[in-house]
């Protein structure tokens, strides 16, 4: 059941982008800020505090504000992929 699955899952290491790309120190505080802001937007939408149009607008603003973070990590990940593929 669930207890067995949880026990077996605990011994399987989680593989994320962080397994391949180290944190970029300058972006860590902004990443945390972006994560909190995104959770707030989602919460407002789920709780019905904002309309879907407002949600779309807030998400669009959020992407414009924080896209540089994902761009930086994507660049680093591409370097790792290139390095590991021998190119």
mmCIF file of N, CA, C and O in Angstrom:
data_model
loop_
_atom_site.group_PDB
_atom_site.id
_atom_site.type_symbol
_atom_site.label_atom_id
_atom_site.label_comp_id
_atom_site.label_asym_id
_atom_site.label_seq_id
_atom_site.Cartn_x
_atom_site.Cartn_y
_atom_site.Cartn_z
ATOM 1 N N UNK A 1 0.803 -1.168 0.000
ATOM 2 C CA UNK A 1 0.000 0.000 0.000
ATOM 3 C C UNK A 1 0.860 1.251 0.000
ATOM 4 O O UNK A 1 2.016 1.289 -0.420
ATOM 5 N N UNK A 2 0.273 2.281 0.508
ATOM 6 C CA UNK A 2 0.913 3.600 0.521
ATOM 7 C C UNK A 2 2.171 3.589 1.384
ATOM 8 O O UNK A 2 3.188 4.163 1.005
ATOM 9 N N UNK A 3 2.133 2.917 2.517
ATOM 10 C CA UNK A 3 3.306 2.873 3.408
ATOM 11 C C UNK A 3 4.495 2.221 2.716
ATOM 12 O O UNK A 3 5.632 2.690 2.833
ATOM 13 N N UNK A 4 4.239 1.164 1.972
ATOM 14 C CA UNK A 4 5.324 0.479 1.248
ATOM 15 C C UNK A 4 5.877 1.391 0.162
ATOM 16 O O UNK A 4 7.083 1.523 -0.007
ATOM 17 N N UNK A 5 4.968 2.038 -0.592
ATOM 18 C CA UNK A 5 5.409 2.951 -1.647
ATOM 19 C C UNK A 5 6.256 4.079 -1.066
ATOM 20 O O UNK A 5 7.307 4.427 -1.606
ATOM 21 N N UNK A 6 5.803 4.661 0.044
ATOM 22 C CA UNK A 6 6.553 5.744 0.675
ATOM 23 C C UNK A 6 7.930 5.272 1.126
ATOM 24 O O UNK A 6 8.924 5.977 0.963
ATOM 25 N N UNK A 7 7.986 4.071 1.702
ATOM 26 C CA UNK A 7 9.265 3.534 2.175
ATOM 27 C C UNK A 7 10.211 3.296 0.995
ATOM 28 O O UNK A 7 11.382 3.662 1.042
ATOM 29 N N UNK A 8 9.688 2.713 -0.093
ATOM 30 C CA UNK A 8 10.522 2.459 -1.267
ATOM 31 C C UNK A 8 10.946 3.753 -1.936
ATOM 32 O O UNK A 8 12.071 3.891 -2.406
ATOM 33 N N UNK A 9 10.056 4.735 -1.978
ATOM 34 C CA UNK A 9 10.375 6.024 -2.597
ATOM 35 C C UNK A 9 11.448 6.773 -1.821
ATOM 36 O O UNK A 9 12.215 7.538 -2.398
ATOM 37 N N UNK A 10 11.502 6.544 -0.521
ATOM 38 C CA UNK A 10 12.472 7.243 0.321
ATOM 39 C C UNK A 10 13.908 6.861 -0.020
ATOM 40 O O UNK A 10 14.829 7.623 0.224
ATOM 41 N N UNK A 11 14.110 5.672 -0.573
ATOM 42 C CA UNK A 11 15.472 5.237 -0.887
ATOM 43 C C UNK A 11 15.877 5.582 -2.322
ATOM 44 O O UNK A 11 17.023 5.398 -2.692
ATOM 45 N N UNK A 12 14.933 6.099 -3.108
ATOM 46 C CA UNK A 12 15.231 6.497 -4.486
ATOM 47 C C UNK A 12 15.553 7.984 -4.475
ATOM 48 O O UNK A 12 14.716 8.803 -4.104
ATOM 49 N N UNK A 13 16.771 8.333 -4.851
ATOM 50 C CA UNK A 13 17.126 9.757 -4.827
ATOM 51 C C UNK A 13 16.310 10.536 -5.852
ATOM 52 O O UNK A 13 16.075 10.068 -6.966
ATOM 53 N N UNK A 14 15.874 11.696 -5.445
ATOM 54 C CA UNK A 14 15.103 12.549 -6.339
ATOM 55 C C UNK A 14 16.057 13.183 -7.347
ATOM 56 O O UNK A 14 17.103 13.715 -6.983
ATOM 57 N N UNK A 15 15.719 13.106 -8.615
ATOM 58 C CA UNK A 15 16.536 13.708 -9.663
ATOM 59 C C UNK A 15 15.832 14.959 -10.146
ATOM 60 O O UNK A 15 14.696 14.908 -10.601
ATOM 61 N N UNK A 16 16.510 16.077 -9.986
ATOM 62 C CA UNK A 16 15.989 17.361 -10.440
ATOM 63 C C UNK A 16 17.092 18.059 -11.220
ATOM 64 O O UNK A 16 18.223 17.560 -11.296
ATOM 65 N N UNK A 17 16.773 19.209 -11.756
ATOM 66 C CA UNK A 17 17.795 19.977 -12.465
ATOM 67 C C UNK A 17 18.965 20.297 -11.531
ATOM 68 O O UNK A 17 20.107 20.389 -11.954
ATOM 69 N N UNK A 18 18.670 20.417 -10.240
ATOM 70 C CA UNK A 18 19.718 20.695 -9.256
ATOM 71 C C UNK A 18 20.728 19.558 -9.161
ATOM 72 O O UNK A 18 21.842 19.751 -8.684
ATOM 73 N N UNK A 19 20.349 18.377 -9.637
ATOM 74 C CA UNK A 19 21.278 17.252 -9.651
ATOM 75 C C UNK A 19 22.382 17.475 -10.686
ATOM 76 O O UNK A 19 23.422 16.835 -10.623
ATOM 77 N N UNK A 20 22.144 18.364 -11.625
ATOM 78 C CA UNK A 20 23.086 18.585 -12.718
ATOM 79 C C UNK A 20 23.647 20.001 -12.746
ATOM 80 O O UNK A 20 24.764 20.218 -13.202
ATOM 81 N N UNK A 21 22.867 20.960 -12.281
ATOM 82 C CA UNK A 21 23.267 22.368 -12.312
ATOM 83 C C UNK A 21 23.275 22.892 -10.891
ATOM 84 O O UNK A 21 22.269 22.824 -10.190
ATOM 85 N N UNK A 22 24.415 23.392 -10.471
ATOM 86 C CA UNK A 22 24.523 23.947 -9.122
ATOM 87 C C UNK A 22 23.753 25.266 -9.039
ATOM 88 O O UNK A 22 23.545 25.937 -10.040
ATOM 89 N N UNK A 23 23.351 25.612 -7.832
ATOM 90 C CA UNK A 23 22.666 26.884 -7.623
ATOM 91 C C UNK A 23 23.561 28.034 -8.045
ATOM 92 O O UNK A 23 24.773 27.987 -7.870
ATOM 93 N N UNK A 24 22.942 29.054 -8.591
ATOM 94 C CA UNK A 24 23.658 30.266 -8.951
ATOM 95 C C UNK A 24 23.475 31.217 -7.771
ATOM 96 O O UNK A 24 22.369 31.726 -7.551
ATOM 97 N N UNK A 25 24.530 31.426 -6.984
ATOM 98 C CA UNK A 25 24.397 32.180 -5.720
ATOM 99 C C UNK A 25 23.675 33.521 -5.844
ATOM 100 O O UNK A 25 22.869 33.861 -4.980
ATOM 101 N N UNK A 26 23.947 34.251 -6.909
ATOM 102 C CA UNK A 26 23.312 35.556 -7.065
ATOM 103 C C UNK A 26 21.803 35.453 -7.283
ATOM 104 O O UNK A 26 21.066 36.414 -7.047
ATOM 105 N N UNK A 27 21.342 34.290 -7.741
ATOM 106 C CA UNK A 27 19.923 34.132 -8.049
ATOM 107 C C UNK A 27 19.126 33.458 -6.942
ATOM 108 O O UNK A 27 17.895 33.460 -6.986
ATOM 109 N N UNK A 28 19.789 32.898 -5.955
ATOM 110 C CA UNK A 28 19.077 32.166 -4.895
ATOM 111 C C UNK A 28 18.031 33.037 -4.202
ATOM 112 O O UNK A 28 16.869 32.617 -4.073
ATOM 113 N N UNK A 29 18.369 34.263 -3.765
ATOM 114 C CA UNK A 29 17.334 35.082 -3.107
ATOM 115 C C UNK A 29 16.170 35.423 -4.042
ATOM 116 O O UNK A 29 15.012 35.400 -3.638
ATOM 117 N N UNK A 30 16.473 35.716 -5.287
ATOM 118 C CA UNK A 30 15.425 36.053 -6.248
ATOM 119 C C UNK A 30 14.576 34.825 -6.581
ATOM 120 O O UNK A 30 13.378 34.938 -6.824
ATOM 121 N N UNK A 31 15.192 33.646 -6.595
ATOM 122 C CA UNK A 31 14.433 32.419 -6.848
ATOM 123 C C UNK A 31 13.419 32.189 -5.735
ATOM 124 O O UNK A 31 12.268 31.827 -5.999
ATOM 125 N N UNK A 32 13.838 32.403 -4.509
ATOM 126 C CA UNK A 32 12.926 32.248 -3.369
ATOM 127 C C UNK A 32 11.803 33.278 -3.451
ATOM 128 O O UNK A 32 10.632 32.956 -3.203
ATOM 129 N N UNK A 33 12.147 34.490 -3.808
ATOM 130 C CA UNK A 33 11.144 35.554 -3.960
ATOM 131 C C UNK A 33 10.139 35.187 -5.052
ATOM 132 O O UNK A 33 8.922 35.314 -4.866
ATOM 133 N N UNK A 34 10.639 34.711 -6.178
ATOM 134 C CA UNK A 34 9.777 34.331 -7.301
ATOM 135 C C UNK A 34 8.858 33.187 -6.904
ATOM 136 O O UNK A 34 7.662 33.186 -7.242
ATOM 137 N N UNK A 35 9.392 32.203 -6.194
ATOM 138 C CA UNK A 35 8.592 31.052 -5.754
ATOM 139 C C UNK A 35 7.449 31.506 -4.849
ATOM 140 O O UNK A 35 6.301 31.088 -5.015
ATOM 141 N N UNK A 36 7.750 32.379 -3.889
ATOM 142 C CA UNK A 36 6.724 32.866 -2.967
ATOM 143 C C UNK A 36 5.660 33.669 -3.712
ATOM 144 O O UNK A 36 4.469 33.526 -3.453
ATOM 145 N N UNK A 37 6.097 34.502 -4.638
ATOM 146 C CA UNK A 37 5.146 35.306 -5.395
ATOM 147 C C UNK A 37 4.241 34.415 -6.259
ATOM 148 O O UNK A 37 3.037 34.644 -6.355
ATOM 149 N N UNK A 38 4.821 33.378 -6.849
ATOM 150 C CA UNK A 38 4.007 32.472 -7.670
ATOM 151 C C UNK A 38 2.995 31.723 -6.810
ATOM 152 O O UNK A 38 1.839 31.549 -7.218
ATOM 153 N N UNK A 39 3.403 31.299 -5.628
ATOM 154 C CA UNK A 39 2.464 30.613 -4.736
ATOM 155 C C UNK A 39 1.317 31.542 -4.332
ATOM 156 O O UNK A 39 0.169 31.115 -4.241
ATOM 157 N N UNK A 40 1.630 32.798 -4.128
ATOM 158 C CA UNK A 40 0.608 33.772 -3.761
ATOM 159 C C UNK A 40 -0.398 33.956 -4.894
ATOM 160 O O UNK A 40 -1.610 34.007 -4.654
ATOM 161 N N UNK A 41 0.092 34.035 -6.123
ATOM 162 C CA UNK A 41 -0.796 34.176 -7.282
ATOM 163 C C UNK A 41 -1.708 32.949 -7.398
ATOM 164 O O UNK A 41 -2.917 33.073 -7.597
ATOM 165 N N UNK A 42 -1.119 31.771 -7.271
ATOM 166 C CA UNK A 42 -1.903 30.534 -7.359
ATOM 167 C C UNK A 42 -2.945 30.483 -6.243
ATOM 168 O O UNK A 42 -4.114 30.147 -6.486
ATOM 169 N N UNK A 43 -2.556 30.826 -5.035
ATOM 170 C CA UNK A 43 -3.480 30.821 -3.896
ATOM 171 C C UNK A 43 -4.668 31.734 -4.165
ATOM 172 O O UNK A 43 -5.824 31.343 -3.949
ATOM 173 N N UNK A 44 -4.381 32.947 -4.642
ATOM 174 C CA UNK A 44 -5.455 33.900 -4.912
ATOM 175 C C UNK A 44 -6.438 33.344 -5.943
ATOM 176 O O UNK A 44 -7.655 33.516 -5.803
ATOM 177 N N UNK A 45 -5.903 32.673 -6.959
ATOM 178 C CA UNK A 45 -6.768 32.105 -8.002
ATOM 179 C C UNK A 45 -7.603 30.948 -7.452
ATOM 180 O O UNK A 45 -8.808 30.877 -7.689
ATOM 181 N N UNK A 46 -6.959 30.049 -6.717
ATOM 182 C CA UNK A 46 -7.663 28.889 -6.175
ATOM 183 C C UNK A 46 -8.755 29.314 -5.199
ATOM 184 O O UNK A 46 -9.849 28.742 -5.179
ATOM 185 N N UNK A 47 -8.476 30.322 -4.407
ATOM 186 C CA UNK A 47 -9.444 30.770 -3.408
ATOM 187 C C UNK A 47 -10.523 31.678 -4.005
ATOM 188 O O UNK A 47 -11.438 32.118 -3.306
ATOM 189 N N UNK A 48 -10.419 31.962 -5.300
ATOM 190 C CA UNK A 48 -11.423 32.795 -5.955
ATOM 191 C C UNK A 48 -11.294 34.270 -5.645
ATOM 192 O O UNK A 48 -12.228 35.040 -5.854
ATOM 193 N N UNK A 49 -10.123 34.669 -5.155
ATOM 194 C CA UNK A 49 -9.911 36.069 -4.814
ATOM 195 C C UNK A 49 -9.653 36.925 -6.052
ATOM 196 O O UNK A 49 -9.795 38.144 -6.003
ATOM 197 N N UNK A 50 -9.259 36.281 -7.155
ATOM 198 C CA UNK A 50 -9.029 36.993 -8.409
ATOM 199 C C UNK A 50 -9.700 36.205 -9.537
ATOM 200 O O UNK A 50 -9.898 34.999 -9.433
ATOM 201 N N UNK A 51 -10.026 36.912 -10.598
ATOM 202 C CA UNK A 51 -10.630 36.259 -11.759
ATOM 203 C C UNK A 51 -9.539 35.576 -12.578
ATOM 204 O O UNK A 51 -8.345 35.817 -12.373
ATOM 205 N N UNK A 52 -9.946 34.744 -13.511
ATOM 206 C CA UNK A 52 -8.971 34.081 -14.381
ATOM 207 C C UNK A 52 -8.246 35.104 -15.259
ATOM 208 O O UNK A 52 -7.076 34.943 -15.563
ATOM 209 N N UNK A 53 -8.929 36.177 -15.627
ATOM 210 C CA UNK A 53 -8.279 37.244 -16.401
ATOM 211 C C UNK A 53 -7.185 37.917 -15.562
ATOM 212 O O UNK A 53 -6.099 38.191 -16.052
ATOM 213 N N UNK A 54 -7.506 38.171 -14.286
ATOM 214 C CA UNK A 54 -6.504 38.753 -13.385
ATOM 215 C C UNK A 54 -5.353 37.786 -13.177
ATOM 216 O O UNK A 54 -4.190 38.198 -13.139
ATOM 217 N N UNK A 55 -5.684 36.492 -13.053
ATOM 218 C CA UNK A 55 -4.656 35.468 -12.898
ATOM 219 C C UNK A 55 -3.718 35.483 -14.105
ATOM 220 O O UNK A 55 -2.498 35.515 -13.945
ATOM 221 N N UNK A 56 -4.296 35.466 -15.302
ATOM 222 C CA UNK A 56 -3.484 35.488 -16.520
ATOM 223 C C UNK A 56 -2.582 36.719 -16.565
ATOM 224 O O UNK A 56 -1.408 36.632 -16.929
ATOM 225 N N UNK A 57 -3.125 37.849 -16.175
ATOM 226 C CA UNK A 57 -2.349 39.091 -16.172
ATOM 227 C C UNK A 57 -1.206 39.033 -15.160
ATOM 228 O O UNK A 57 -0.068 39.400 -15.463
ATOM 229 N N UNK A 58 -1.501 38.541 -13.949
ATOM 230 C CA UNK A 58 -0.462 38.439 -12.909
ATOM 231 C C UNK A 58 0.628 37.454 -13.316
ATOM 232 O O UNK A 58 1.814 37.707 -13.079
ATOM 233 N N UNK A 59 0.234 36.335 -13.924
ATOM 234 C CA UNK A 59 1.219 35.348 -14.368
ATOM 235 C C UNK A 59 2.091 35.943 -15.463
ATOM 236 O O UNK A 59 3.312 35.768 -15.459
ATOM 237 N N UNK A 60 1.484 36.664 -16.381
ATOM 238 C CA UNK A 60 2.249 37.298 -17.455
ATOM 239 C C UNK A 60 3.274 38.290 -16.885
ATOM 240 O O UNK A 60 4.437 38.312 -17.308
ATOM 241 N N UNK A 61 2.849 39.082 -15.921
ATOM 242 C CA UNK A 61 3.758 40.029 -15.261
ATOM 243 C C UNK A 61 4.863 39.282 -14.526
ATOM 244 O O UNK A 61 6.026 39.693 -14.551
ATOM 245 N N UNK A 62 4.496 38.182 -13.857
ATOM 246 C CA UNK A 62 5.467 37.384 -13.116
ATOM 247 C C UNK A 62 6.526 36.819 -14.057
ATOM 248 O O UNK A 62 7.717 36.871 -13.764
ATOM 249 N N UNK A 63 6.093 36.293 -15.198
ATOM 250 C CA UNK A 63 7.036 35.727 -16.167
ATOM 251 C C UNK A 63 7.990 36.805 -16.656
ATOM 252 O O UNK A 63 9.212 36.585 -16.730
ATOM 253 N N UNK A 64 7.473 37.970 -16.975
ATOM 254 C CA UNK A 64 8.340 39.071 -17.433
ATOM 255 C C UNK A 64 9.362 39.452 -16.361
ATOM 256 O O UNK A 64 10.518 39.721 -16.660
ATOM 257 N N UNK A 65 8.908 39.453 -15.109
ATOM 258 C CA UNK A 65 9.766 39.876 -13.993
ATOM 259 C C UNK A 65 10.855 38.854 -13.672
ATOM 260 O O UNK A 65 11.985 39.226 -13.347
ATOM 261 N N UNK A 66 10.533 37.547 -13.764
ATOM 262 C CA UNK A 66 11.457 36.525 -13.282
ATOM 263 C C UNK A 66 12.017 35.587 -14.352
ATOM 264 O O UNK A 66 12.762 34.669 -14.031
ATOM 265 N N UNK A 67 11.704 35.801 -15.607
ATOM 266 C CA UNK A 67 12.160 34.907 -16.667
ATOM 267 C C UNK A 67 13.683 34.800 -16.723
ATOM 268 O O UNK A 67 14.233 33.750 -17.061
ATOM 269 N N UNK A 68 14.377 35.856 -16.344
ATOM 270 C CA UNK A 68 15.837 35.826 -16.380
ATOM 271 C C UNK A 68 16.412 34.716 -15.498
ATOM 272 O O UNK A 68 17.499 34.193 -15.769
ATOM 273 N N UNK A 69 15.671 34.312 -14.471
ATOM 274 C CA UNK A 69 16.147 33.242 -13.588
ATOM 275 C C UNK A 69 16.151 31.913 -14.337
ATOM 276 O O UNK A 69 17.158 31.203 -14.360
ATOM 277 N N UNK A 70 15.024 31.582 -14.952
ATOM 278 C CA UNK A 70 14.977 30.318 -15.692
ATOM 279 C C UNK A 70 15.909 30.353 -16.892
ATOM 280 O O UNK A 70 16.503 29.331 -17.239
ATOM 281 N N UNK A 71 16.055 31.519 -17.499
ATOM 282 C CA UNK A 71 16.993 31.640 -18.624
ATOM 283 C C UNK A 71 18.424 31.332 -18.184
ATOM 284 O O UNK A 71 19.156 30.630 -18.884
ATOM 285 N N UNK A 72 18.806 31.830 -17.024
ATOM 286 C CA UNK A 72 20.163 31.594 -16.515
ATOM 287 C C UNK A 72 20.389 30.111 -16.240
ATOM 288 O O UNK A 72 21.437 29.554 -16.602
ATOM 289 N N UNK A 73 19.415 29.454 -15.628
ATOM 290 C CA UNK A 73 19.561 28.028 -15.342
ATOM 291 C C UNK A 73 19.507 27.185 -16.615
ATOM 292 O O UNK A 73 20.202 26.179 -16.723
ATOM 293 N N UNK A 74 18.707 27.605 -17.579
ATOM 294 C CA UNK A 74 18.665 26.896 -18.862
ATOM 295 C C UNK A 74 20.010 26.974 -19.552
ATOM 296 O O UNK A 74 20.502 25.977 -20.101
ATOM 297 N N UNK A 75 20.636 28.135 -19.515
ATOM 298 C CA UNK A 75 21.970 28.303 -20.100
ATOM 299 C C UNK A 75 22.968 27.375 -19.421
ATOM 300 O O UNK A 75 23.762 26.710 -20.092
ATOM 301 N N UNK A 76 22.932 27.319 -18.087
ATOM 302 C CA UNK A 76 23.845 26.443 -17.348
ATOM 303 C C UNK A 76 23.581 24.972 -17.664
ATOM 304 O O UNK A 76 24.516 24.188 -17.822
ATOM 305 N N UNK A 77 22.307 24.597 -17.768
ATOM 306 C CA UNK A 77 21.962 23.214 -18.081
ATOM 307 C C UNK A 77 22.457 22.834 -19.477
ATOM 308 O O UNK A 77 22.981 21.742 -19.684
ATOM 309 N N UNK A 78 22.326 23.750 -20.422
ATOM 310 C CA UNK A 78 22.812 23.488 -21.783
ATOM 311 C C UNK A 78 24.324 23.261 -21.783
ATOM 312 O O UNK A 78 24.825 22.413 -22.521
ATOM 313 N N UNK A 79 25.042 23.993 -20.942
ATOM 314 C CA UNK A 79 26.491 23.796 -20.826
ATOM 315 C C UNK A 79 26.798 22.392 -20.315
ATOM 316 O O UNK A 79 27.706 21.722 -20.814
ATOM 317 N N UNK A 80 26.049 21.951 -19.324
ATOM 318 C CA UNK A 80 26.255 20.616 -18.755
ATOM 319 C C UNK A 80 25.961 19.549 -19.805
ATOM 320 O O UNK A 80 26.722 18.596 -19.967
ATOM 321 N N UNK A 81 24.865 19.704 -20.524
ATOM 322 C CA UNK A 81 24.491 18.733 -21.555
ATOM 323 C C UNK A 81 25.573 18.669 -22.628
ATOM 324 O O UNK A 81 25.995 17.584 -23.044
ATOM 325 N N UNK A 82 26.034 19.839 -23.049
ATOM 326 C CA UNK A 82 27.084 19.890 -24.083
ATOM 327 C C UNK A 82 28.365 19.217 -23.585
ATOM 328 O O UNK A 82 28.988 18.435 -24.286
ATOM 329 N N UNK A 83 28.725 19.520 -22.343
ATOM 330 C CA UNK A 83 29.933 18.950 -21.732
ATOM 331 C C UNK A 83 29.841 17.422 -21.628
ATOM 332 O O UNK A 83 30.773 16.695 -21.949
ATOM 333 N N UNK A 84 28.686 16.931 -21.210
ATOM 334 C CA UNK A 84 28.518 15.492 -21.025
ATOM 335 C C UNK A 84 28.355 14.724 -22.343
ATOM 336 O O UNK A 84 28.586 13.536 -22.391
ATOM 337 N N UNK A 85 27.947 15.433 -23.380
ATOM 338 C CA UNK A 85 27.781 14.763 -24.668
ATOM 339 C C UNK A 85 29.067 14.831 -25.495
ATOM 340 O O UNK A 85 29.115 14.329 -26.622
ATOM 341 N N UNK A 86 30.103 15.482 -24.927
ATOM 342 C CA UNK A 86 31.406 15.540 -25.584
ATOM 343 C C UNK A 86 31.506 16.531 -26.718
ATOM 344 O O UNK A 86 32.363 16.435 -27.564
ATOM 345 N N UNK A 87 30.628 17.498 -26.730
ATOM 346 C CA UNK A 87 30.670 18.500 -27.813
ATOM 347 C C UNK A 87 31.482 19.704 -27.435
ATOM 348 O O UNK A 87 31.626 20.157 -26.430
#
